[in-house]
Short mmCIF file of C-alpha atoms in Angstrom, two decimals:
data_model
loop_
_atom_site.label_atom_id
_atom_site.label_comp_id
_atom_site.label_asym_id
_atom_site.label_seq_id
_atom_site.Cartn_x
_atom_site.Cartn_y
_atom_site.Cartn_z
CA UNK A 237 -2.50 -46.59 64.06
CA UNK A 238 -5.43 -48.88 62.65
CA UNK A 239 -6.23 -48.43 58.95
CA UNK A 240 -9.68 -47.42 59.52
CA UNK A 241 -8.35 -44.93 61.58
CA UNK A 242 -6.29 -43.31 59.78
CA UNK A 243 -8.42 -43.12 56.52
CA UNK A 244 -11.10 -41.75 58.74
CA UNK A 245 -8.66 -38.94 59.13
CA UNK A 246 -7.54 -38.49 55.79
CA UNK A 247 -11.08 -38.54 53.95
CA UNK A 248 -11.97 -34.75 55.89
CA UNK A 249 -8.62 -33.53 54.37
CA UNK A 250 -9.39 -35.30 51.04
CA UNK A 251 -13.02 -34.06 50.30
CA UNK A 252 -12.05 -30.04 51.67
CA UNK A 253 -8.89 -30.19 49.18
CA UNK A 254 -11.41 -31.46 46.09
CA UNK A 255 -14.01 -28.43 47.08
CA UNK A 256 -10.75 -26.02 47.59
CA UNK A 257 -9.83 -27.17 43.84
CA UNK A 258 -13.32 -26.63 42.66
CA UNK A 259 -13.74 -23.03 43.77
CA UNK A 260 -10.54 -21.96 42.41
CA UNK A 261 -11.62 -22.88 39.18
CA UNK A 262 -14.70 -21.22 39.75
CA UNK A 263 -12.54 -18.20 40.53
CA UNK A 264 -10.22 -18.47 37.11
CA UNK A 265 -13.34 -19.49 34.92
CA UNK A 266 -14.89 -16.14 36.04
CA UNK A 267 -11.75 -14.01 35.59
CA UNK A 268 -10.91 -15.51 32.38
CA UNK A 269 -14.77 -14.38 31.52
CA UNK A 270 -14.25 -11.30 32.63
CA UNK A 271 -10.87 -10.49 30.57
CA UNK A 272 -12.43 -12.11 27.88
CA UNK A 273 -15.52 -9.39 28.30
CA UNK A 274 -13.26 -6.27 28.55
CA UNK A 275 -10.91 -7.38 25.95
CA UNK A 276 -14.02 -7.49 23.97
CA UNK A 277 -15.25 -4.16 24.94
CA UNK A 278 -11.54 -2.46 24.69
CA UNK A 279 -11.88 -4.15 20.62
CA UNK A 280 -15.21 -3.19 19.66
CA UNK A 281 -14.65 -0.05 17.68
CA UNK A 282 -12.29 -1.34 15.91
CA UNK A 283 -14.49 -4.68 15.09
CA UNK A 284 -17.20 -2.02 14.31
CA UNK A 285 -15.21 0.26 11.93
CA UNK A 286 -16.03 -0.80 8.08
CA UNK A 287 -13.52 2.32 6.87
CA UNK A 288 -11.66 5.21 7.22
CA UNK A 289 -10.94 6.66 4.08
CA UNK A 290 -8.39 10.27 3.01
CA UNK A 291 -11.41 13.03 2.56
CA UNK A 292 -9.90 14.34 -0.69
CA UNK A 293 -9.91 18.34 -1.09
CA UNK A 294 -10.65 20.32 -4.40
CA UNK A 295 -9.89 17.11 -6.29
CA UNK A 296 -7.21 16.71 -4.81
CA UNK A 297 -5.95 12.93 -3.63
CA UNK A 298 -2.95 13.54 -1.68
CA UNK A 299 -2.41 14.94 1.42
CA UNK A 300 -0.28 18.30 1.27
CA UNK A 301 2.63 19.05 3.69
CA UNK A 302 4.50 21.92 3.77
CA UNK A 303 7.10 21.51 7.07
CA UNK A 304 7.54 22.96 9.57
CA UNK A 305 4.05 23.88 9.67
CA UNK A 306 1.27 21.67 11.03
CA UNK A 307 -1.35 20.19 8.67
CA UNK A 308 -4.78 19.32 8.92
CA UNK A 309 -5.85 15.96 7.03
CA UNK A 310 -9.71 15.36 7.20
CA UNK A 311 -10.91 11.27 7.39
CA UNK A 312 -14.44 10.07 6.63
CA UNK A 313 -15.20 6.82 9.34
CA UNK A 314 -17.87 4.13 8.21
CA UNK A 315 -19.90 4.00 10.63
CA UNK A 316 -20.01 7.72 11.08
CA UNK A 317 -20.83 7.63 15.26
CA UNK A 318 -17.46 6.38 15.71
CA UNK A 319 -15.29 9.00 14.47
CA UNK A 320 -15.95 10.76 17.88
CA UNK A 321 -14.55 7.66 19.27
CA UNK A 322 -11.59 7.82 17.32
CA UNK A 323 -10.87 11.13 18.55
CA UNK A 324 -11.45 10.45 22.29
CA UNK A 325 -7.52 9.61 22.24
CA UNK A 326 -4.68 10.50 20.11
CA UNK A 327 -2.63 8.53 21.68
CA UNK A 328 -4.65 5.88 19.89
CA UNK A 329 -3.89 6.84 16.90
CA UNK A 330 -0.37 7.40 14.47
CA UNK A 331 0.79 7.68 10.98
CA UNK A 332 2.89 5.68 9.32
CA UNK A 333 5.27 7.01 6.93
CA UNK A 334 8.26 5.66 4.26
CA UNK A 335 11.27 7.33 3.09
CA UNK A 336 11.97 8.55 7.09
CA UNK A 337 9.16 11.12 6.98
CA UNK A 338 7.26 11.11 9.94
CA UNK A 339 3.86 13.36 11.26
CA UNK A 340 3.62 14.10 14.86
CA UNK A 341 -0.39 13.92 15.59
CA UNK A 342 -0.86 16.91 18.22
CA UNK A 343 -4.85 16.98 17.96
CA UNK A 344 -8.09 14.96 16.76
CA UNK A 345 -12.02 16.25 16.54
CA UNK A 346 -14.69 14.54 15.33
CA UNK A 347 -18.20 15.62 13.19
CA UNK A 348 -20.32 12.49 14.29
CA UNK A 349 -22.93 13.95 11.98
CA UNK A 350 -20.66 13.77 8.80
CA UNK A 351 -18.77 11.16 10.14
CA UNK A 352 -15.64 12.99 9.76
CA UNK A 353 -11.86 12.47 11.97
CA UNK A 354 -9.96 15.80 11.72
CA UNK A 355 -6.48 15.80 12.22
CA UNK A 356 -3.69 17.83 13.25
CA UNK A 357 0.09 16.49 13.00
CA UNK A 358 3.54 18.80 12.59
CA UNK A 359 5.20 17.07 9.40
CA UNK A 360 9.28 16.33 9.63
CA UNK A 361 11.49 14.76 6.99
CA UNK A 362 9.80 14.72 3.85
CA UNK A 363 11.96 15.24 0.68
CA UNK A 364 10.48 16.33 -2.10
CA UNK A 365 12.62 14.39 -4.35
CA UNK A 366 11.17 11.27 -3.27
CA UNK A 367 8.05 9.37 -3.52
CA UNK A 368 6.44 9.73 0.23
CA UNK A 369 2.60 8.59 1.39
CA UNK A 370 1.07 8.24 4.86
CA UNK A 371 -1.17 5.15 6.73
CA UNK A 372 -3.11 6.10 9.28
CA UNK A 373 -3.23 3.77 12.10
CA UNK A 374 -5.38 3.54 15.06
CA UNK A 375 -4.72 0.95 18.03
CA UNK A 376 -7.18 -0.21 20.74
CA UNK A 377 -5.59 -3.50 23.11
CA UNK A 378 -3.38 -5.35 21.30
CA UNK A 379 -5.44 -4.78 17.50
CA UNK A 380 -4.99 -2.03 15.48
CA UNK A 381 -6.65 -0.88 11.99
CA UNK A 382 -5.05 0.71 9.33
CA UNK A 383 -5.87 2.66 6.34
CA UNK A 384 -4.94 2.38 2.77
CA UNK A 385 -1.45 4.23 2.00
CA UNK A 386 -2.39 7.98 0.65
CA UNK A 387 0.05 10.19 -1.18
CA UNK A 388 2.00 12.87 -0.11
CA UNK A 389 2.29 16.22 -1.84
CA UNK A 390 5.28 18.01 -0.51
CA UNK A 391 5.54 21.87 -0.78
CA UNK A 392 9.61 23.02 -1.18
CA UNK A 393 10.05 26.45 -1.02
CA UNK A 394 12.66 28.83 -3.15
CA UNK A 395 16.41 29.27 -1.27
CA UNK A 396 18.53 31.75 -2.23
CA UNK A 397 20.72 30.25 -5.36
CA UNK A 398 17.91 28.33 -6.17
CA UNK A 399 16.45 30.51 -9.27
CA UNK A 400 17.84 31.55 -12.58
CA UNK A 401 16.57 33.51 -15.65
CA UNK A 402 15.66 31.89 -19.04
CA UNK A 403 16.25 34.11 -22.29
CA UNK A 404 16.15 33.03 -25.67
CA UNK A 405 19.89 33.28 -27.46
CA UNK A 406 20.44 35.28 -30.31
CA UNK A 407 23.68 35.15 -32.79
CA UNK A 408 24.93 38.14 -31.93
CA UNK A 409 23.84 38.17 -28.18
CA UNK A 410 22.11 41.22 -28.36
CA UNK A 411 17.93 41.88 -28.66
CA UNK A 412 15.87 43.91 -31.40
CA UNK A 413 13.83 46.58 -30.98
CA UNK A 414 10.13 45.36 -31.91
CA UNK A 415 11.05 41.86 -31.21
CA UNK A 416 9.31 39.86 -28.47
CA UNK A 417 11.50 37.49 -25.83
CA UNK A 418 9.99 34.70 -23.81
CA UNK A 419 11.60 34.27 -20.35
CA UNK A 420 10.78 32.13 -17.83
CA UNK A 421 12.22 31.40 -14.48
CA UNK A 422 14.19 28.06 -13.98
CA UNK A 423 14.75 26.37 -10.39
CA UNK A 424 17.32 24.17 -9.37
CA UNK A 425 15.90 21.19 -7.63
CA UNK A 426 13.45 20.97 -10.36
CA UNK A 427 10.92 19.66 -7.33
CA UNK A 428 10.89 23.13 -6.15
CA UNK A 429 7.10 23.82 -6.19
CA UNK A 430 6.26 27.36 -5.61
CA UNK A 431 7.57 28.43 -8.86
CA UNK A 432 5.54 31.82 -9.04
CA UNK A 433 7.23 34.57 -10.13
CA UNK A 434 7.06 38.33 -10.77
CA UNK A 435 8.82 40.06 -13.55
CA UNK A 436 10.36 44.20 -13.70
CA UNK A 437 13.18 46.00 -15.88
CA UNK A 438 15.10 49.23 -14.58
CA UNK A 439 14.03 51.04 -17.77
CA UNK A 440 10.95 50.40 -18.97
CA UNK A 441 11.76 52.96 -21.65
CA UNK A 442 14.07 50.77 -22.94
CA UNK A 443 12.08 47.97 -22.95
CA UNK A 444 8.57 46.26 -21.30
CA UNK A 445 8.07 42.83 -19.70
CA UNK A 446 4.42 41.53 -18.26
CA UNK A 447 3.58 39.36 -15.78
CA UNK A 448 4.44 36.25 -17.95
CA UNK A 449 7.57 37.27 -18.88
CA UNK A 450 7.76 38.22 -22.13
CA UNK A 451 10.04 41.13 -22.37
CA UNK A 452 9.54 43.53 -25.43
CA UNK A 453 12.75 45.51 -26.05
CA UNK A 454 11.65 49.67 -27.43
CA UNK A 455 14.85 51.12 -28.11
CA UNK A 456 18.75 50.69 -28.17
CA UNK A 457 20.30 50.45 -24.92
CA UNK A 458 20.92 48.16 -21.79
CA UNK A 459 18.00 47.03 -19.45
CA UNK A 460 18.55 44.53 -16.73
CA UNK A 461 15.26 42.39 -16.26
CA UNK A 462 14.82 41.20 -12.48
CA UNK A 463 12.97 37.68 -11.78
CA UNK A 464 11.59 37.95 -7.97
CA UNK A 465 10.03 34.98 -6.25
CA UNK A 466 6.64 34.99 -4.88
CA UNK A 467 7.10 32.54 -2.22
CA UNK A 468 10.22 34.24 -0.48
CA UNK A 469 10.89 37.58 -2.26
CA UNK A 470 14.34 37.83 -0.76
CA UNK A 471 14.94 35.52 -3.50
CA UNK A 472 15.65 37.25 -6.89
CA UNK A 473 18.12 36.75 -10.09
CA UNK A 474 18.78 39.39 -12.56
CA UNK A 475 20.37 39.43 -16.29
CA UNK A 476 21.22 42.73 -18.13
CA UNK A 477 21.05 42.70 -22.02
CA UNK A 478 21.81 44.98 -24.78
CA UNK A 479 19.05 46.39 -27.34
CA UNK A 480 19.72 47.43 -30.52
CA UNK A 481 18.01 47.99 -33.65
CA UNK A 482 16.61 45.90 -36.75
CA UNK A 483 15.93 42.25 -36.60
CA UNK A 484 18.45 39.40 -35.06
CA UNK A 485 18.13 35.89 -35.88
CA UNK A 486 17.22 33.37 -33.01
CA UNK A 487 19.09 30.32 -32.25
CA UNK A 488 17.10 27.53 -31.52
CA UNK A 489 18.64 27.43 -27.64
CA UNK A 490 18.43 29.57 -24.73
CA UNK A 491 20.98 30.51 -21.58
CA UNK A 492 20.01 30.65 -18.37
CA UNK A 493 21.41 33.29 -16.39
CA UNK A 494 21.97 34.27 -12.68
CA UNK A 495 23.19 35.26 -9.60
CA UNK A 496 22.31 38.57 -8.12
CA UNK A 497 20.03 38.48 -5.40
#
């Protein structure tokens, strides 16, 4: 075949591959745009956001958990309009936890008006003997944003074993007649927080005791003073003493005493 003949055959086949090339390009260029766009669009609340801050309650800045039972934890969102966003999709948004705590979010609403997130999470392994806060986190694409770390107040109930009776010690182990006797209620953990407790004797003609526990003894006998727990009142402790009469010298120390409940 003559050269001119054959590069009058090629140059057809040269100039349609060049235009092929070009509108390919053409193509990626306006996909690329395009991903670029809705990557932008999927980002811009979070590019928006200036905070999300704990709403703190009664003065109060921790949030309170008392497990098993769900908890509501209120947010205020700078700007406010987007809080409603924010609660468009919990799936969006998670807590982060230390010490192997963990809060399962099961519901969001949103006050666009106060700018308020409201949310609802079921709380599971917090210890009450350790130090625990939350992060909230929310995720839109491949950012997220996440809040400051807040504390973490965590309500332990009473358990049966878990109370005993305080009562001043005297040298003889016995208590005067027209004497007064400060008891209080002692918990083991000592992170037990609902320590709240109601006082009663069998015979309060033996001897009184008010709603602070101090116990007045009235005449000689035995009285058995019963601590009950306000939390859980299946959880009690008693101690019996002996009255008698004329004054007893205090010791400086105190017994704790229990067991029946």
């Amino acid at each position: 075949m003559k050269k001119n003949i054959f590069y009058a055959l090629m140059m057809p086949a040269l100039l349609l591959g060049t235009v092929s090339c070009t509108d390919y390009q053409d193509d990626i260029d306006k996909l690329t745009a395009e991903n670029d766009a809705l990557r932008s669009y999927n980002n811009q609340t979070i590019s928006q956001l200036n905070s999300v801050v704990f709403q703190t309650e009664n003065g109060l800045n921790c949030i309170t958990v008392d497990q098993p039972n769900a908890t509501t934890i209120v947010y205020e969102v700078e700007p406010k309009a987007l809080a409603t966003t924010m609660a468009a999709d919990i799936n969006r948004l998670s807590f982060a936890s230390q010490q192997g705590a963990a809060m399962a979010i099961t519901a969001a609403t949103a006050d666009a008006s106060k700018g308020t997130l409201t949310i609802t999470a079921t709380p599971s392994g917090f210890d009450g003997s350790k130090t625990q806060s939350l992060s909230l986190i929310y995720s839109e694409d491949n950012r997220s944003y996440q809040t400051a770390y807040t504390p973490v107040y965590v309500i332990t109930h009473p358990t049966a074993g878990s109370m005993a009776i305080y009562i001043p010690a005297t040298s003889s182990g016995k208590y005067a007649v027209g004497e007064k006797y400060q008891l209080s209620a002692v918990f083991t953990p000592a992170y037990i927080t609902e320590t709240d407790v109601t006082w009663s004797v069998d015979d309060t003609t033996l001897a009184t005791i008010d709603e602070n526990g101090v116990l007045t003894p009235l005449k000689n006998g035995t009285v058995t003073i019963t601590c009950t727990s306000k939390d859980n009142t299946a959880v009690t402790t008693t101690v019996s003493i002996e009255i008698t009469g004329g004054n007893i010298p205090l010791n400086e120390g105190g017994v704790s005493q229990g067991g029946a409940e």
